[in-house]
Coordinates of N, CA and C in Angstrom, one line a residue:
X1 N 75.4 103.4 125.4 CA 76.4 103.6 126.5 C 77.5 104.5 125.6
X2 N 77.8 105.5 126.1 CA 78.9 106.2 125.4 C 80.3 105.8 125.6
X3 N 81.0 106.0 124.5 CA 82.5 105.6 124.6 C 83.2 106.5 125.5
X4 N 84.2 106.0 126.2 CA 85.1 106.8 127.0 C 86.4 107.0 126.2
X5 N 86.2 108.0 125.5 CA 87.4 108.5 124.5 C 88.6 109.0 125.6
X6 N 89.8 108.3 125.6 CA 90.8 108.8 126.3 C 91.4 110.1 125.8
X7 N 91.9 111.2 126.7 CA 92.4 112.2 126.2 C 93.7 111.9 125.7
X8 N 94.1 112.7 124.5 CA 95.4 112.6 123.8 C 96.3 113.3 124.6
X9 N 97.6 112.9 124.6 CA 98.7 113.8 125.1 C 98.6 115.2 124.6
X10 N 98.7 116.3 125.5 CA 98.7 117.6 125.0 C 99.6 117.9 123.9
X11 N 100.8 117.4 124.0 CA 101.8 117.7 122.9 C 101.4 117.0 121.6
X12 N 100.8 116.0 121.6 CA 100.2 115.4 120.4 C 99.2 116.3 119.8
X13 N 98.2 116.7 120.6 CA 97.1 117.5 120.0 C 97.8 118.8 119.5
X14 N 98.8 119.5 120.3 CA 99.3 120.8 119.8 C 100.1 120.6 118.3
X15 N 100.7 119.4 118.3 CA 101.5 119.1 117.0 C 100.5 119.1 115.8
X16 N 99.3 118.5 115.9 CA 98.3 118.4 115.0 C 97.6 119.8 114.6
X17 N 97.5 120.5 115.8 CA 96.8 121.9 115.5 C 97.8 122.8 114.7
X18 N 99.3 122.7 115.1 CA 100.2 123.4 114.5 C 100.3 122.8 112.8
X19 N 100.3 121.7 112.6 CA 100.3 121.2 111.1 C 99.0 121.7 110.5
X20 N 97.9 121.8 111.0 CA 96.7 122.3 110.4 C 96.7 123.8 110.2
X21 N 97.3 124.5 111.2 CA 97.4 125.9 110.9 C 98.4 126.5 110.1
X22 N 99.4 125.7 109.9 CA 100.6 126.4 109.0 C 101.0 125.2 108.0
X23 N 100.7 125.6 106.8 CA 101.1 124.7 105.6 C 102.5 124.6 105.6
X24 N 103.3 125.4 106.1 CA 104.8 125.1 105.9 C 105.4 124.4 107.2
X25 N 104.5 124.0 108.1 CA 104.9 123.2 109.1 C 105.1 121.9 108.6
X26 N 104.4 121.3 107.6 CA 104.4 120.0 107.2 C 105.2 119.7 105.9
X27 N 106.0 118.9 105.9 CA 106.8 118.6 104.5 C 106.2 118.3 103.5
X28 N 105.2 117.1 103.7 CA 104.5 116.5 102.8 C 103.4 117.3 102.3
X29 N 102.8 117.1 101.1 CA 101.6 117.7 100.6 C 100.4 117.3 101.5
X30 N 99.3 118.2 101.8 CA 98.2 117.8 102.3 C 97.5 116.8 101.4
X31 N 96.5 116.0 102.0 CA 95.8 115.2 100.8 C 94.6 116.0 100.3
X32 N 94.3 115.4 99.1 CA 93.3 116.3 98.4 C 92.0 116.6 99.2
X33 N 91.6 115.6 99.9 CA 90.3 115.8 100.8 C 90.5 116.9 101.7
X34 N 91.7 117.2 102.3 CA 91.8 118.2 103.3 C 92.0 119.6 102.6
X35 N 92.7 119.7 101.3 CA 92.9 120.8 100.6 C 91.5 121.3 100.1
X36 N 90.5 120.3 99.6 CA 89.3 120.8 99.2 C 88.3 121.1 100.2
X37 N 88.6 120.9 101.4 CA 87.7 121.1 102.5 C 87.3 122.4 102.7
X38 N 85.8 122.7 102.8 CA 85.4 124.0 103.1 C 85.2 124.2 104.6
X39 N 85.8 125.4 105.1 CA 85.6 125.8 106.5 C 86.7 125.4 107.4
X40 N 86.7 125.5 108.6 CA 87.9 125.3 109.4 C 87.8 123.7 109.6
X41 N 89.1 123.4 109.8 CA 89.2 121.9 110.0 C 89.6 121.7 111.4
X42 N 89.2 120.8 112.2 CA 89.5 120.6 113.6 C 89.7 119.0 114.0
X43 N 90.8 118.8 114.7 CA 90.9 117.5 115.1 C 90.1 117.0 116.2
X44 N 89.5 115.7 115.9 CA 88.6 115.3 117.1 C 88.8 113.7 117.1
X45 N 88.2 113.1 118.1 CA 88.3 111.6 118.6 C 89.6 111.2 118.5
X46 N 90.4 111.6 119.4 CA 91.9 111.0 119.4 C 91.7 109.6 119.8
X47 N 92.5 108.8 119.0 CA 92.6 107.4 119.3 C 93.9 106.8 119.4
X48 N 94.2 106.1 120.5 CA 95.8 105.7 120.5 C 95.9 104.4 119.5
X49 N 96.9 104.5 118.8 CA 97.2 103.5 117.9 C 98.2 102.5 118.3
X50 N 97.7 101.2 118.5 CA 98.6 100.2 119.0 C 98.9 99.2 117.8
X51 N 100.1 98.5 118.0 CA 100.5 97.6 116.8 C 100.6 96.2 117.6
X52 N 100.1 95.3 116.9 CA 100.3 93.8 117.5 C 101.2 93.3 116.4
X53 N 102.5 93.1 116.8 CA 103.4 92.6 115.8 C 103.4 91.0 115.6
X54 N 103.0 90.3 116.5 CA 102.9 88.9 116.3 C 101.7 88.4 117.2
X55 N 101.1 87.3 116.4 CA 100.1 86.6 117.2 C 100.7 85.2 117.4
X56 N 100.6 84.8 118.8 CA 101.0 83.5 119.0 C 100.0 82.5 118.9
X57 N 100.4 81.2 118.9 CA 99.4 80.1 118.8 C 98.2 80.3 119.8
X58 N 98.4 80.7 121.0 CA 97.3 81.0 121.9 C 96.7 82.2 121.6
X59 N 97.0 82.9 120.6 CA 96.2 84.1 120.2 C 96.6 85.5 121.2
X60 N 97.4 85.2 122.0 CA 97.9 86.5 123.0 C 99.0 86.9 122.7
X61 N 99.2 88.3 122.6 CA 100.4 88.8 122.2 C 100.3 90.2 122.7
X62 N 101.6 90.8 123.2 CA 101.7 92.2 123.7 C 101.5 93.2 122.4
X63 N 101.0 94.3 122.9 CA 101.0 95.3 121.8 C 101.9 96.5 122.3
X64 N 102.2 97.5 121.2 CA 102.9 98.5 121.6 C 102.3 99.9 120.9
X65 N 102.2 100.9 121.7 CA 101.7 102.1 121.2 C 102.7 102.8 120.3
X66 N 102.1 103.2 119.1 CA 102.9 103.9 118.0 C 102.7 105.1 117.7
X67 N 101.4 105.7 118.1 CA 101.0 107.1 118.0 C 99.6 107.3 118.3
X68 N 99.1 108.5 118.1 CA 97.7 108.8 118.2 C 97.1 109.4 116.8
X69 N 96.0 108.8 116.6 CA 95.3 109.3 115.3 C 94.0 110.1 115.7
X70 N 94.0 111.2 115.0 CA 92.8 112.2 115.1 C 92.1 112.2 113.7
X71 N 90.7 112.2 113.9 CA 89.9 112.4 112.8 C 89.9 114.0 112.5
X72 N 90.0 114.4 111.2 CA 89.9 115.7 110.9 C 88.6 116.4 110.3
X73 N 87.8 117.0 111.2 CA 86.6 117.1 110.7 C 86.4 118.5 110.0
X74 N 85.5 118.6 109.0 CA 85.3 120.0 108.2 C 83.7 119.9 108.3
X75 N 83.1 120.7 109.0 CA 81.6 120.5 108.9 C 81.1 119.3 109.7
X76 N 80.3 118.7 108.9 CA 79.6 117.5 109.5 C 80.3 116.1 109.3
X77 N 81.6 116.1 108.7 CA 82.0 114.9 108.4 C 83.5 114.9 108.5
X78 N 84.1 113.7 108.7 CA 85.7 113.6 108.6 C 86.1 113.7 107.4
X79 N 87.2 114.4 107.0 CA 87.7 114.2 105.5 C 89.2 113.9 105.6
X80 N 89.7 113.7 106.6 CA 91.1 113.1 106.7 C 91.4 112.6 108.1
X81 N 92.6 112.3 108.3 CA 93.1 112.0 109.6 C 94.6 112.4 109.8
X82 N 94.8 112.8 110.9 CA 96.3 113.1 111.2 C 97.0 112.1 112.4
X83 N 98.1 111.7 112.0 CA 98.9 110.8 112.8 C 100.0 111.4 113.6
X84 N 100.2 111.2 115.0 CA 101.3 111.6 115.6 C 102.1 110.5 116.0
X85 N 103.3 110.7 116.3 CA 104.3 109.7 116.8 C 105.2 110.1 117.9
X86 N 105.6 109.0 118.6 CA 106.6 109.4 119.9 C 107.9 109.5 119.4
X87 N 108.6 110.5 119.6 CA 110.0 110.5 119.2 C 110.8 110.9 120.5
X88 N 112.1 110.7 120.5 CA 113.0 111.1 121.6 C 112.7 112.4 122.3
X89 N 112.1 113.4 121.6 CA 111.8 114.7 122.2 C 110.3 114.8 122.5
X90 N 109.5 113.7 122.4 CA 108.2 113.7 123.0 C 107.2 113.5 121.7
X91 N 106.1 113.9 121.6 CA 105.1 113.6 120.7 C 105.3 114.7 119.5
X92 N 105.3 114.2 118.3 CA 105.4 115.0 117.2 C 104.5 114.6 116.1
X93 N 104.0 115.5 115.2 CA 103.1 115.4 114.0 C 103.9 114.5 113.1
X94 N 103.2 113.5 112.5 CA 103.6 112.4 111.6 C 103.2 112.6 110.1
X95 N 102.0 112.7 110.0 CA 101.5 112.9 108.6 C 99.9 113.0 108.5
X96 N 99.3 113.6 107.5 CA 97.9 113.6 107.2 C 97.7 112.4 106.2
X97 N 96.5 111.9 106.3 CA 96.1 110.9 105.1 C 94.5 110.9 105.0
X98 N 94.3 110.2 103.9 CA 92.8 110.2 103.6 C 92.6 108.5 103.3
X99 N 91.5 108.3 102.9 CA 91.1 106.9 102.4 C 90.0 106.3 103.2
X100 N 89.8 105.0 102.7 CA 88.6 104.3 103.3 C 88.6 104.2 104.9
X101 N 89.7 104.0 105.5 CA 89.7 103.7 107.0 C 89.1 105.0 107.6
X102 N 89.0 106.1 107.1 CA 88.4 107.4 107.8 C 86.9 107.2 108.0
X103 N 86.1 106.8 106.9 CA 84.7 106.5 106.9 C 84.5 105.2 107.6
X104 N 85.4 104.4 107.7 CA 85.2 103.1 108.4 C 85.4 103.1 109.8
X105 N 86.3 103.9 110.3 CA 86.5 104.4 111.6 C 85.3 105.0 112.1
X106 N 84.9 106.1 111.6 CA 83.5 106.7 111.9 C 82.5 105.9 112.1
X107 N 82.3 104.9 111.0 CA 81.0 103.9 111.1 C 81.2 103.1 112.4
X108 N 82.4 102.5 112.6 CA 82.6 101.7 113.8 C 82.5 102.4 115.0
X109 N 82.8 103.6 115.0 CA 82.6 104.3 116.3 C 81.1 104.5 116.6
X110 N 80.5 104.9 115.5 CA 78.8 105.1 115.7 C 78.3 103.7 116.2
X111 N 78.7 102.5 115.6 CA 78.2 101.1 116.1 C 78.4 101.1 117.5
X112 N 79.7 101.3 117.9 CA 80.0 101.1 119.1 C 79.4 101.9 120.3
X113 N 79.0 103.2 119.9 CA 78.2 104.0 120.7 C 76.8 103.3 121.1
X114 N 76.2 102.5 120.3 CA 74.9 101.9 120.6 C 75.0 100.5 121.4
X115 N 76.2 100.2 122.0 CA 76.4 99.1 122.6 C 76.0 99.3 124.1
X116 N 75.6 98.4 124.7 CA 75.0 98.6 126.3 C 76.4 98.8 127.0
X117 N 77.5 98.1 126.8 CA 78.5 98.1 127.7 C 79.5 99.2 127.3
X118 N 79.9 100.0 128.3 CA 81.1 101.1 128.0 C 82.2 100.5 127.6
X119 N 82.9 101.2 126.5 CA 84.3 100.8 126.3 C 85.1 102.0 126.0
X120 N 86.5 101.8 126.0 CA 87.6 102.7 125.8 C 87.9 102.4 124.3
X121 N 87.8 103.3 123.3 CA 88.1 102.9 121.9 C 89.5 103.1 121.6
X122 N 90.3 102.3 120.8 CA 91.5 102.3 120.5 C 91.6 101.6 119.2
X123 N 92.8 102.0 118.4 CA 92.9 101.4 117.2 C 94.0 100.1 117.2
X124 N 93.8 99.1 116.6 CA 94.9 98.0 116.7 C 95.2 97.6 115.3
X125 N 96.5 97.8 114.9 CA 96.9 97.4 113.7 C 97.6 96.1 113.8
X126 N 97.2 95.2 112.8 CA 97.9 94.0 112.7 C 98.6 93.9 111.3
X127 N 99.9 94.4 111.2 CA 100.6 94.7 109.9 C 100.8 93.4 109.2
X128 N 100.9 92.3 109.9 CA 101.1 90.9 109.2 C 100.0 90.6 108.3
X129 N 98.8 91.1 108.7 CA 97.6 90.8 107.9 C 97.1 92.1 107.2
X130 N 97.8 93.0 107.2 CA 97.3 94.4 106.6 C 95.9 94.7 107.0
X131 N 95.6 94.7 108.3 CA 94.4 94.8 109.0 C 94.6 95.9 110.1
X132 N 93.4 96.7 110.2 CA 93.2 97.6 111.3 C 91.6 97.3 111.8
X133 N 91.8 97.4 113.1 CA 90.7 97.2 113.8 C 90.3 98.3 115.0
X134 N 89.0 98.5 115.2 CA 88.7 99.4 116.3 C 88.7 98.4 117.4
X135 N 89.7 98.6 118.5 CA 89.7 97.9 119.6 C 88.9 98.5 120.7
X136 N 88.0 97.9 121.2 CA 86.9 98.4 122.3 C 87.4 97.6 123.6
X137 N 88.1 98.3 124.3 CA 88.8 97.8 125.5 C 87.7 98.1 126.6
X138 N 87.5 96.9 127.4 CA 86.6 96.9 128.5 C 86.9 97.8 129.6
X139 N 88.0 98.0 129.9 CA 88.5 98.8 131.2 C 88.6 100.2 130.7
X140 N 87.5 101.0 131.1 CA 87.5 102.2 130.6 C 88.4 103.2 131.3
X141 N 88.9 102.9 132.4 CA 89.8 103.7 133.3 C 91.2 103.3 133.1
X142 N 91.5 102.3 132.1 CA 92.9 102.0 132.0 C 93.9 103.1 131.3
X143 N 95.1 102.8 131.2 CA 95.8 103.9 130.6 C 95.9 103.4 129.2
X144 N 95.4 104.4 128.2 CA 95.2 104.1 127.0 C 96.5 103.8 126.1
X145 N 97.7 104.1 126.8 CA 98.9 104.0 126.2 C 99.6 102.6 126.3
X146 N 99.0 101.8 127.2 CA 99.4 100.6 127.7 C 98.4 99.4 127.6
X147 N 98.9 98.3 127.6 CA 98.1 97.1 127.8 C 98.1 96.3 126.5
X148 N 97.3 95.2 126.6 CA 97.1 94.2 125.5 C 95.7 93.8 125.5
X149 N 95.2 93.3 124.4 CA 93.6 93.0 124.2 C 93.4 91.9 125.3
X150 N 92.3 92.2 126.1 CA 91.8 91.2 127.1 C 90.8 90.2 126.2
X151 N 90.6 89.0 126.7 CA 89.8 88.1 126.1 C 88.5 88.5 125.8
X152 N 87.9 89.4 126.6 CA 86.6 90.0 126.7 C 86.4 91.2 125.8
X153 N 87.7 91.9 125.3 CA 87.6 93.1 124.6 C 87.0 92.6 123.4
X154 N 86.5 93.5 122.4 CA 85.9 93.5 121.1 C 86.9 94.0 120.2
X155 N 87.0 93.5 119.0 CA 87.8 93.8 118.0 C 86.9 94.1 116.7
X156 N 86.7 95.2 116.1 CA 85.8 95.5 115.0 C 86.7 95.7 113.6
X157 N 86.9 94.7 112.8 CA 87.7 95.0 111.6 C 87.1 96.2 110.7
X158 N 87.9 97.0 110.5 CA 87.8 98.1 109.6 C 87.7 97.8 108.1
X159 N 87.0 98.3 107.2 CA 87.1 98.1 105.9 C 88.1 99.0 105.2
X160 N 89.0 98.6 104.5 CA 88.8 97.1 103.7 C 89.5 96.2 104.7
X161 N 88.8 95.0 105.1 CA 89.4 93.9 106.0 C 89.9 92.9 104.9
X162 N 90.8 92.0 105.5 CA 91.3 90.9 104.7 C 90.1 89.9 104.4
X163 N 90.4 89.4 103.1 CA 89.3 88.5 102.7 C 89.0 87.5 103.6
X164 N 87.5 87.1 103.7 CA 87.0 86.2 104.7 C 86.9 86.8 105.9
X165 N 87.1 87.9 106.1 CA 87.0 88.6 107.6 C 86.0 89.8 107.4
X166 N 84.7 89.6 107.8 CA 83.8 90.7 107.5 C 84.1 92.0 108.2
X167 N 84.0 93.1 107.7 CA 84.4 94.4 108.2 C 83.0 94.8 109.2
X168 N 83.4 95.6 110.1 CA 82.2 96.1 111.1 C 81.4 95.0 111.8
X169 N 82.0 93.9 112.0 CA 81.3 92.8 112.8 C 82.2 92.7 113.9
X170 N 81.6 93.0 115.0 CA 82.4 92.9 116.4 C 82.8 91.4 116.8
X171 N 84.1 91.1 117.2 CA 84.4 89.8 117.6 C 85.1 89.9 118.9
X172 N 84.8 88.9 119.8 CA 85.5 88.9 121.1 C 87.1 88.4 120.7
X173 N 87.9 89.2 121.5 CA 89.4 88.9 121.2 C 89.5 87.4 121.3
X174 N 89.1 86.7 122.4 CA 89.2 85.3 122.5 C 88.7 84.6 121.4
X175 N 87.9 85.0 120.5 CA 87.4 84.4 119.3 C 88.2 84.6 118.1
X176 N 88.7 85.9 117.9 CA 89.2 86.4 116.5 C 90.7 86.1 116.5
X177 N 91.3 86.4 117.6 CA 92.8 86.3 117.4 C 93.4 84.7 117.2
X178 N 92.7 83.9 117.9 CA 93.2 82.3 117.4 C 92.9 82.0 116.1
X179 N 91.8 82.7 115.5 CA 91.6 82.3 114.1 C 92.5 83.1 113.2
X180 N 93.1 84.2 113.6 CA 93.9 85.0 112.8 C 95.3 84.2 112.7
X181 N 95.7 83.6 113.9 CA 97.0 82.9 113.7 C 97.1 81.9 112.6
X182 N 96.0 81.3 112.2 CA 96.2 80.4 111.0 C 96.3 81.4 109.9
X183 N 96.0 82.6 109.9 CA 96.4 83.4 108.6 C 97.7 84.1 108.6
X184 N 98.3 83.9 109.5 CA 99.7 84.5 109.5 C 100.7 83.5 109.2
X185 N 101.4 83.6 108.0 CA 102.5 82.6 107.7 C 103.7 83.0 108.3
X186 N 104.3 81.9 109.2 CA 105.5 82.2 109.7 C 106.7 82.5 108.6
X187 N 107.6 83.4 109.0 CA 108.6 83.7 108.3 C 109.5 82.6 108.3
X188 N 110.0 81.9 107.2 CA 111.2 80.9 107.2 C 112.5 81.8 107.2
X189 N 113.4 81.1 108.1 CA 114.7 81.7 108.1 C 115.5 81.1 106.9
X190 N 116.3 82.0 106.2 CA 117.1 81.7 105.1 C 118.4 81.1 105.7
X191 N 118.7 80.0 105.1 CA 120.1 79.3 105.5 C 121.1 79.7 104.6
X192 N 122.1 80.0 105.1 CA 123.4 80.2 104.2 C 123.9 79.2 103.5
X193 N 124.4 79.3 102.2 CA 124.6 78.3 101.5 C 125.9 77.4 102.2
X194 N 125.8 76.1 102.0 CA 126.8 75.2 102.6 C 128.2 75.3 101.8

């Protein structure tokens, strides 16, 4: 069953195309994989990036949209990614990057394509665990910029995953998030000296 990839906001895509087309439009140096790429670089597979700042004991927490990530393809493979962010003036290019999450995202998307149920793909970051997952949302018509993981959605941890959590193995949200609550150490408040 094909994935229902949501369309990225047009200004987000334009900002990535501008950054790809003009080396002077980007302050930071391009990653080596993008500099060494042969042929034209094209942004593909826009995925909304959501952040889960806290996990409650019940395993349910709201997410917030932080940007859109595009895989940058040269030829037959993705060589880098571009991320955009929402600013007071609208969507803007943030940065290019490379690393293991590029290939891991591609692999997880290929796996998801073979599933029988249709999904809307998103990325879900869990900063407290240094974890990134492919979030397969069951409502393909939902606004990709809003919402939180439903109990029946799937989370596919991307490699490198935290120790003890296998990468590329789909987990129901209702099964994985409660387990993750035990991994997050609550921050203790510092007391002022008496």
